mmCIF file of C-alpha atoms in Angstrom:
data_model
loop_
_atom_site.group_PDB
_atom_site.id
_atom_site.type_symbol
_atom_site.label_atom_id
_atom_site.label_comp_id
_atom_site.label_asym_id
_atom_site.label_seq_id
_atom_site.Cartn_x
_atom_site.Cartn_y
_atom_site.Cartn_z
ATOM 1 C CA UNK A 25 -20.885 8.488 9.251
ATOM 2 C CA UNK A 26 -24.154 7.162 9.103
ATOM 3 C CA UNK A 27 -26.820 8.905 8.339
ATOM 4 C CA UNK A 28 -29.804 9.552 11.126
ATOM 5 C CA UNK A 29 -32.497 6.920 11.378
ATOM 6 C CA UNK A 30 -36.106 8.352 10.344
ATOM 7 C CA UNK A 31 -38.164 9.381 13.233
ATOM 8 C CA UNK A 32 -41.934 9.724 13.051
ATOM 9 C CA UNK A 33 -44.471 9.807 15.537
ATOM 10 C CA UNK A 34 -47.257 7.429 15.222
ATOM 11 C CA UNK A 35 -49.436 7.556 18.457
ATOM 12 C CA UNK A 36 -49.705 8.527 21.979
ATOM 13 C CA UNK A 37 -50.795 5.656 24.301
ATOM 14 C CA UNK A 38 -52.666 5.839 27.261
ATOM 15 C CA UNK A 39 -52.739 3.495 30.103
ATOM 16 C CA UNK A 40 -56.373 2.578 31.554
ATOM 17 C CA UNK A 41 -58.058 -0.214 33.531
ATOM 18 C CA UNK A 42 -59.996 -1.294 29.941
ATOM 19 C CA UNK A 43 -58.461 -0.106 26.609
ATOM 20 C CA UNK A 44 -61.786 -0.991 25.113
ATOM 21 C CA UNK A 45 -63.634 1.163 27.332
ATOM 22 C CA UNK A 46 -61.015 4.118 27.164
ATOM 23 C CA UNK A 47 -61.152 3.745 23.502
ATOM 24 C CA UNK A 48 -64.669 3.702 22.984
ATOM 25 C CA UNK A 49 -64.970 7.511 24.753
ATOM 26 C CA UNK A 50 -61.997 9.187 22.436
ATOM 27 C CA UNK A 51 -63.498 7.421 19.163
ATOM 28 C CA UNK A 52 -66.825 9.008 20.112
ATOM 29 C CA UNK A 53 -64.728 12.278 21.165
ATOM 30 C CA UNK A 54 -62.672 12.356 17.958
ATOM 31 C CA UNK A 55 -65.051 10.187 15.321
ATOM 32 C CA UNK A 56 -61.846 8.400 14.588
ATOM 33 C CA UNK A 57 -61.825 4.933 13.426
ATOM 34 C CA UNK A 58 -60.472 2.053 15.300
ATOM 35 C CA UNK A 59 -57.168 0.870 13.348
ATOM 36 C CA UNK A 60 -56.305 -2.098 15.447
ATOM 37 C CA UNK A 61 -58.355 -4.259 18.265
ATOM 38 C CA UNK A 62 -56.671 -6.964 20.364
ATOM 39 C CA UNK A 63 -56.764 -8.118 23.689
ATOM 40 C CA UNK A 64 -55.921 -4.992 25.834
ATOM 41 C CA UNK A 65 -54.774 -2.545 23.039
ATOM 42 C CA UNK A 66 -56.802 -0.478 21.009
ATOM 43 C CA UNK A 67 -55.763 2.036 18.397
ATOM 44 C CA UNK A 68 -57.517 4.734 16.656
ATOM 45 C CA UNK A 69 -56.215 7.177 14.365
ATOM 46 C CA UNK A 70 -57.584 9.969 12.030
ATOM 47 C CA UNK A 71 -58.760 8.495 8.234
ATOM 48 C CA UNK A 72 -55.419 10.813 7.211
ATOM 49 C CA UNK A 73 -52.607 9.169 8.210
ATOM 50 C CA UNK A 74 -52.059 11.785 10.946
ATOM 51 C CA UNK A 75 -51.269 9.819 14.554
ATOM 52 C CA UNK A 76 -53.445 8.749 16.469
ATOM 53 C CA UNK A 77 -54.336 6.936 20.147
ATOM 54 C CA UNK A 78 -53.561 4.089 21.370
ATOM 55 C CA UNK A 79 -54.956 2.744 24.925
ATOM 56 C CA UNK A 80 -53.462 0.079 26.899
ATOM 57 C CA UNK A 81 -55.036 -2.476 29.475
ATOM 58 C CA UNK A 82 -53.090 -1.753 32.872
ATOM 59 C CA UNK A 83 -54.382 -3.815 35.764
ATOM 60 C CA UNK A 84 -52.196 -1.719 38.215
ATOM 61 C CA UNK A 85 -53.458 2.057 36.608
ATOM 62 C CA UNK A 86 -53.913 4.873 39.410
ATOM 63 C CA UNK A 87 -55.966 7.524 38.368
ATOM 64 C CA UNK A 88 -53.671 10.445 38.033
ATOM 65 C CA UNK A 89 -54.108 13.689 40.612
ATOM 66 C CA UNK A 90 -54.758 17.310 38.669
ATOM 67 C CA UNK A 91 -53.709 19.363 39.717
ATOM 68 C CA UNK A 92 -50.757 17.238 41.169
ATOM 69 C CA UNK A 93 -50.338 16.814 44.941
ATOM 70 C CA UNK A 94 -47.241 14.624 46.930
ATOM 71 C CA UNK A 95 -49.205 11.708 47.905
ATOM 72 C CA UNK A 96 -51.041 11.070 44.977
ATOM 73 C CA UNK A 97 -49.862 9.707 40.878
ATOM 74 C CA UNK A 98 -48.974 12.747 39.385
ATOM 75 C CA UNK A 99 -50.454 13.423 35.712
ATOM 76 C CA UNK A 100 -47.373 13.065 33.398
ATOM 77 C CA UNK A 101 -49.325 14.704 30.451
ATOM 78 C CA UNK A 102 -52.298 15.430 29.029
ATOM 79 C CA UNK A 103 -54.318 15.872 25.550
ATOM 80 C CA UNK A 104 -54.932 19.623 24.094
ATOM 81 C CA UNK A 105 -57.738 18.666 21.468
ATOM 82 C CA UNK A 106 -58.925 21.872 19.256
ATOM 83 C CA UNK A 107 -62.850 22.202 18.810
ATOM 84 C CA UNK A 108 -64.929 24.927 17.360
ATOM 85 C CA UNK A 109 -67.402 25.916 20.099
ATOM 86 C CA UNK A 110 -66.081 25.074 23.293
ATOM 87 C CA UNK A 111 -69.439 24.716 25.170
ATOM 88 C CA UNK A 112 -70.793 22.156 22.820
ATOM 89 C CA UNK A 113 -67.685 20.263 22.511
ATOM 90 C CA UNK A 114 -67.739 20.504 26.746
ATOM 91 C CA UNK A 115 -71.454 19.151 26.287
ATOM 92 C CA UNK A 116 -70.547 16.671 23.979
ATOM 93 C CA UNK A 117 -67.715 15.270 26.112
ATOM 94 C CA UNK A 118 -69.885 14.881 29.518
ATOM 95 C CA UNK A 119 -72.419 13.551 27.236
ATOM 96 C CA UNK A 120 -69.646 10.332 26.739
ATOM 97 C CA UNK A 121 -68.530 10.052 30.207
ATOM 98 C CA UNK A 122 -66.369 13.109 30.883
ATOM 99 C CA UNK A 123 -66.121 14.816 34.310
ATOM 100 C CA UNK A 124 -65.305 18.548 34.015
ATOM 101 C CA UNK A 125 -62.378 19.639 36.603
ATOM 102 C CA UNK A 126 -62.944 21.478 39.674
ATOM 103 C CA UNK A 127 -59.986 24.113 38.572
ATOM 104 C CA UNK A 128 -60.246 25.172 35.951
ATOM 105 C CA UNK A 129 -56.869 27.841 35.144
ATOM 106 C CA UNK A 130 -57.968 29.373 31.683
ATOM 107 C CA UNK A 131 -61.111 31.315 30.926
ATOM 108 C CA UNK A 132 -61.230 30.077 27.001
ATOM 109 C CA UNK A 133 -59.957 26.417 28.080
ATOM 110 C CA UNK A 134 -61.966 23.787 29.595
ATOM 111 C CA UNK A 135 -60.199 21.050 31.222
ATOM 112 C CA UNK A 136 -61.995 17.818 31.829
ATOM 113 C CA UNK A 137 -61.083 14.420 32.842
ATOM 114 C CA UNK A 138 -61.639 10.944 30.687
ATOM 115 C CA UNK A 139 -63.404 8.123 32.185
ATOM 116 C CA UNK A 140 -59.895 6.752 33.477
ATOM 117 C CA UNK A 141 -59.060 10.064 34.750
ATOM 118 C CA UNK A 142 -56.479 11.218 32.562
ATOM 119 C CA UNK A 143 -57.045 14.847 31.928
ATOM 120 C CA UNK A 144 -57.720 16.451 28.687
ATOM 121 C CA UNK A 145 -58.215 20.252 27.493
ATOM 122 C CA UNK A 146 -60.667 21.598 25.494
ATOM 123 C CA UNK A 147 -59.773 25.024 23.315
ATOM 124 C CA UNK A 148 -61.181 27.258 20.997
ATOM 125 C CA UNK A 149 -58.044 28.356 18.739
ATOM 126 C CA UNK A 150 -57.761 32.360 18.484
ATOM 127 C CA UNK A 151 -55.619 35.029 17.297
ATOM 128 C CA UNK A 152 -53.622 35.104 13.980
ATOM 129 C CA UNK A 153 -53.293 30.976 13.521
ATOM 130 C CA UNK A 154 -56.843 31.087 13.990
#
């Protein structure tokens, strides 16, 4: 029997009508360093090792719809990125070209959309993990 091949997880990628541009807003988001530039790819990781982003030229990209709707591309996921005061990091975030989401379903979550329109959520971390 062979043994199971090793599995690990080295980056999310995002679609967007200009990696570059997509790119540029998470790096200032996340102060992560770009680890690779070509021609419609971008990546940018954490200076640990941990995965990163990676964003993707799509000439055909649809904005997705959140919350979804029929008619309109559906958001397939999203980006739950911990911060320590969420009305700075909500500040910070329009301040780079974020648009903050008409519904908004949490009271301690902000959910705002990238420049592309993929949505991404803003948390303070409570409780015990805390």
């Amino acid at each position: 029997m062979n043994p199971q091949p090793r599995f690990t997880l080295d980056a999310t990628t995002l679609d967007a009508p200009d990696a570059h541009e997509l790119a540029q807003f998470y790096q200032g988001l996340l102060g992560w360093p770009m680890r690779k530039v070509e021609p419609g790819w971008v990546e940018i990781a954490p200076p640990d090792g941990r995965p990163g982003l990676s964003f993707q030229t799509e000439p055909l990209f649809a904005r997705p719809r959140w919350p979804s709707t029929r008619s309109e591309q559906q958001m397939m996921m999203h980006l739950d990125i911990e911060v320590n005061d969420l009305s700075s990091a909500v500040e910070h975030a329009l301040a780079l070209g974020a648009t903050v989401a008409d519904f908004q379903p949490q009271d301690d979550v902000r959910v705002l959309f990238d420049p592309a329109g993929h949505p991404f959520c803003l948390f303070v971390r409570t409780g015990p993990s805390a």
